[in-house]
Amino acid sequence: ASTMAGASKMQSAAAAAMLHRRSVAMKMLPTLGRAQFFLPTANQHHRAQALYLGATKRYLSSGSSDTKVEKEVAPLDFHDTKIAFDSKTNFELFRGWVVFQVCAIGPIVRHCDKLYNMAVKILGPSITHFFMRYSLFNHFCAGENAKEIIPRMDHLRSYGVGGILDYAAEAKDEEPQHAEKPINEAETVGAPLSARKYEYNGEKLCDANAEIFMDAIRAVKDATPDGFAAIKLSGLGDPQLLERMSTCLEEMAKLFHKVSKDPSTNYDVSTVPFYAMDRSFSIDWDTFKNNWPRLFTVQDEATLKAIFEDIDKDRDGSINYLEWSEGIRLSHINEMARSCINPGPLYRSALDEEETQLYFNLCGRMERIMDLAQKEGVRVMVDAEWTAIQPAIDHLVLFLQRKYNRGDTPIVFQTYQTYLKGMHDMVVHDLARSKKEGWYFGAKVVRGAYMVSEREKAKKKGIQSPICETYEDTEANFHNTIDSILSHNVGTIGSEIGKDTQGEILVASHNRGSIEFTTKRAAELGKDKTKGIYFGQLMGMADHLTFTLASHGFKAYKYVPYGPIDEVVPYLIRRTQENSAILGSPGVQEERSMVGQELRRRISPF
């Protein structure tokens, strides 16, 4: 810390001597995070810090075309406890220190759900929730309803910190839904995996969740006008339906390979993770004409030509993956699957008529939510979820972005989990898509939250793990993704939406090294730190990052769960268990040490 402070003083002095021109303040941007992240080891963090400090000098334009001013990209001092914890009372600091201490005890974290249920049974819910309210709940949550959270959000806003509101309670399903196989399963396209009879009390539950998300949007407008609302699409449609949709989309990606390759080759993508599939090639007419009839029944060459031209949107004689994924609609795959010569995975994955209707119902709920968000001027972040349903979520979010991100600012933000192999390539594809189609690109970038479970699922299925093999691979994926979004359309002259406009990004990370990477890269690109770059951490964690960034003028946010305590506490317990590995990590230990340091500073008479 003393080395950083000394370096900072030297850099400040050097910069002051050179700032002889007006309005040449350095443009820097930081990176924040949320629950989905990796934390590096102490050695990795120190190496990143050393690399960062060794690369601080940069030559940036001072605003004149013929003059260059040497500036120093000075790192922020995230060790100043007065800035980090100025918003906290002594009691809040002490409570935070106790929470961190308890959460570092492995057996308590692993069994906290059982301990909670035992307390409710022995002490009763009222007494249990009384103690939970003044400990875990108040530390990590803002309140039980939209009215209660307003004072907390006002307090954060007085320190330059916004809110990302997440209604953490879910609508109750009074009668567990189930699915039944159809009577004539063999004749149903998509059987046996897709042909199910869905109970409509499940649809009512999804409608109730849609109302909850709309209430969250109204709460953002009232409590933190410059904030975000966070939603999960698994609450708007049955996860089983989303998984079926995802399987269908995966099979379409595999079909892209089958149609493009020489059938005599043994190239197999059946075990390749969805996001790691190569999508860099195109299919020309001759290849399409030779391979499509091997898979599907076609009436004549004129019909085949019409299919090709319908997919080839730009009429250049070849089909790239962007055209392929847009040209074959999810709702039309059932019809296409009926022409399969040898029914296989695509046939079995196609949505049946009832599922197609449920898909349209899901789209209708999303549109109602986004119509309200657009009316109220509230940005919505769609959370990423587990890989079995993520392709469907990506597909649906893309539909929303095309419709709602054509105004002055993006309304819909996609979430990219960069611990997935190939995710950087997907981001590059989506950036190109937004530029081509003319809509604002908006993204939240995270590392990921399902690392252990995803690897276990892949092992059981006998396929490649979708997760990057090492921390370094994830770090490279994360930083490359941030760099591509920050660089998008930089230097472009014009104001046409999508074609000329720069993307917006919320970097979600509790990793100080990644924050420093982003601020440095943004400064190198000359980006305005107050426009289009946002940072967020969980409420109750990483205050030394959030408030330091906010104090230097960056757009910093807290990810804020709220809702009735009896429904939110189980949510908090699940999140604590999901993130048990990071609660004892070097980064959290450093934060706990800083909290203790600030407490000693406040109570010490010297």
Short mmCIF file of N, CA, C and O in Angstrom, two decimals, residues 81 88 114 118 140 159 162 237 254 281 302 344 351 356-357 371 407 419 438 451 474 477 482 498 554 565 584 594:
data_model
loop_
_atom_site.label_atom_id
_atom_site.label_comp_id
_atom_site.label_asym_id
_atom_site.label_seq_id
_atom_site.Cartn_x
_atom_site.Cartn_y
_atom_site.Cartn_z
N THR A 81 -9.38 3.59 3.64
CA THR A 81 -10.56 3.11 4.38
C THR A 81 -11.54 4.24 4.69
O THR A 81 -12.74 3.99 4.85
N LYS A 88 -20.67 4.29 6.18
CA LYS A 88 -21.09 3.33 7.19
C LYS A 88 -21.00 3.92 8.60
O LYS A 88 -20.05 4.64 8.92
N LYS A 114 -29.79 -25.58 6.89
CA LYS A 114 -30.30 -26.45 7.96
C LYS A 114 -30.39 -25.68 9.28
O LYS A 114 -31.36 -25.84 10.04
N MET A 118 -33.80 -25.00 11.38
CA MET A 118 -33.86 -25.41 12.78
C MET A 118 -34.28 -24.24 13.67
O MET A 118 -35.10 -24.40 14.59
N PHE A 140 -27.03 -7.20 3.53
CA PHE A 140 -27.01 -7.50 2.10
C PHE A 140 -28.22 -6.97 1.34
O PHE A 140 -28.20 -6.97 0.10
N TYR A 159 -23.58 9.45 -2.08
CA TYR A 159 -22.16 9.15 -2.26
C TYR A 159 -21.82 8.83 -3.71
O TYR A 159 -20.73 8.34 -4.01
N GLY A 162 -25.17 4.27 -7.52
CA GLY A 162 -26.52 3.91 -7.96
C GLY A 162 -26.90 2.52 -7.52
O GLY A 162 -26.14 1.82 -6.83
N GLY A 237 -40.81 -18.18 -17.80
CA GLY A 237 -41.17 -19.36 -18.57
C GLY A 237 -40.62 -20.58 -17.86
O GLY A 237 -39.61 -20.49 -17.16
N LYS A 254 -25.22 -27.03 -34.69
CA LYS A 254 -24.56 -28.23 -35.21
C LYS A 254 -24.94 -28.46 -36.66
O LYS A 254 -24.12 -28.92 -37.48
N PHE A 281 -17.00 -19.41 -40.40
CA PHE A 281 -17.04 -19.70 -41.83
C PHE A 281 -18.40 -19.37 -42.43
O PHE A 281 -19.34 -19.01 -41.72
N ALA A 302 -35.55 -25.41 -57.40
CA ALA A 302 -36.10 -24.06 -57.23
C ALA A 302 -36.51 -23.83 -55.77
O ALA A 302 -36.27 -22.75 -55.20
N GLY A 344 -33.39 -37.31 -36.35
CA GLY A 344 -32.33 -37.43 -35.37
C GLY A 344 -32.47 -36.39 -34.29
O GLY A 344 -33.60 -36.02 -33.92
N LEU A 351 -39.56 -27.78 -31.22
CA LEU A 351 -40.70 -27.48 -30.35
C LEU A 351 -41.99 -27.94 -31.00
O LEU A 351 -42.19 -27.73 -32.21
N THR A 356 -44.51 -24.16 -28.75
CA THR A 356 -44.40 -22.94 -29.53
C THR A 356 -45.31 -21.86 -28.98
O THR A 356 -44.95 -20.68 -28.89
N GLN A 357 -46.53 -22.26 -28.58
CA GLN A 357 -47.46 -21.29 -27.99
C GLN A 357 -46.93 -20.77 -26.65
O GLN A 357 -47.01 -19.57 -26.35
N ASP A 371 -41.80 -2.93 -22.38
CA ASP A 371 -42.61 -1.75 -22.72
C ASP A 371 -42.65 -0.78 -21.55
O ASP A 371 -42.51 0.44 -21.72
N GLY A 407 -33.42 3.37 -29.46
CA GLY A 407 -33.61 4.77 -29.07
C GLY A 407 -32.29 5.43 -28.75
O GLY A 407 -31.22 5.06 -29.25
N TYR A 419 -16.45 -17.12 -18.21
CA TYR A 419 -15.76 -18.36 -17.87
C TYR A 419 -16.15 -19.48 -18.83
O TYR A 419 -15.63 -20.59 -18.75
N GLY A 438 -28.36 -2.11 -36.65
CA GLY A 438 -28.70 -0.76 -36.23
C GLY A 438 -29.37 -0.65 -34.88
O GLY A 438 -30.42 -0.02 -34.76
N MET A 451 -19.55 -22.65 -11.97
CA MET A 451 -18.36 -23.36 -12.42
C MET A 451 -18.37 -24.83 -12.00
O MET A 451 -18.20 -25.73 -12.82
N THR A 474 -9.78 -17.87 -18.14
CA THR A 474 -10.97 -17.06 -17.83
C THR A 474 -10.62 -15.58 -17.78
O THR A 474 -11.36 -14.74 -18.29
N ASN A 477 -10.25 -14.31 -21.27
CA ASN A 477 -11.58 -14.21 -21.88
C ASN A 477 -12.32 -12.98 -21.37
O ASN A 477 -12.94 -12.22 -22.13
N ILE A 482 -14.07 -7.37 -22.39
CA ILE A 482 -14.16 -5.96 -21.99
C ILE A 482 -13.51 -5.08 -23.03
O ILE A 482 -14.06 -4.05 -23.44
N GLY A 498 -26.24 2.08 -33.65
CA GLY A 498 -25.69 0.78 -34.00
C GLY A 498 -24.49 0.89 -34.91
O GLY A 498 -23.38 0.44 -34.58
N PHE A 554 -16.68 7.87 -11.28
CA PHE A 554 -17.09 6.76 -12.12
C PHE A 554 -18.53 6.35 -11.80
O PHE A 554 -19.04 6.60 -10.71
N ILE A 565 -38.75 -10.49 4.03
CA ILE A 565 -37.62 -11.16 4.66
C ILE A 565 -37.77 -12.67 4.68
O ILE A 565 -36.78 -13.40 4.51
N GLY A 584 -13.88 -16.95 1.54
CA GLY A 584 -12.60 -17.10 2.24
C GLY A 584 -11.42 -16.75 1.38
O GLY A 584 -10.28 -17.08 1.71
N MET A 594 -9.58 -4.51 6.07
CA MET A 594 -9.80 -3.07 5.94
C MET A 594 -10.93 -2.60 6.86
O MET A 594 -10.86 -1.52 7.44
#
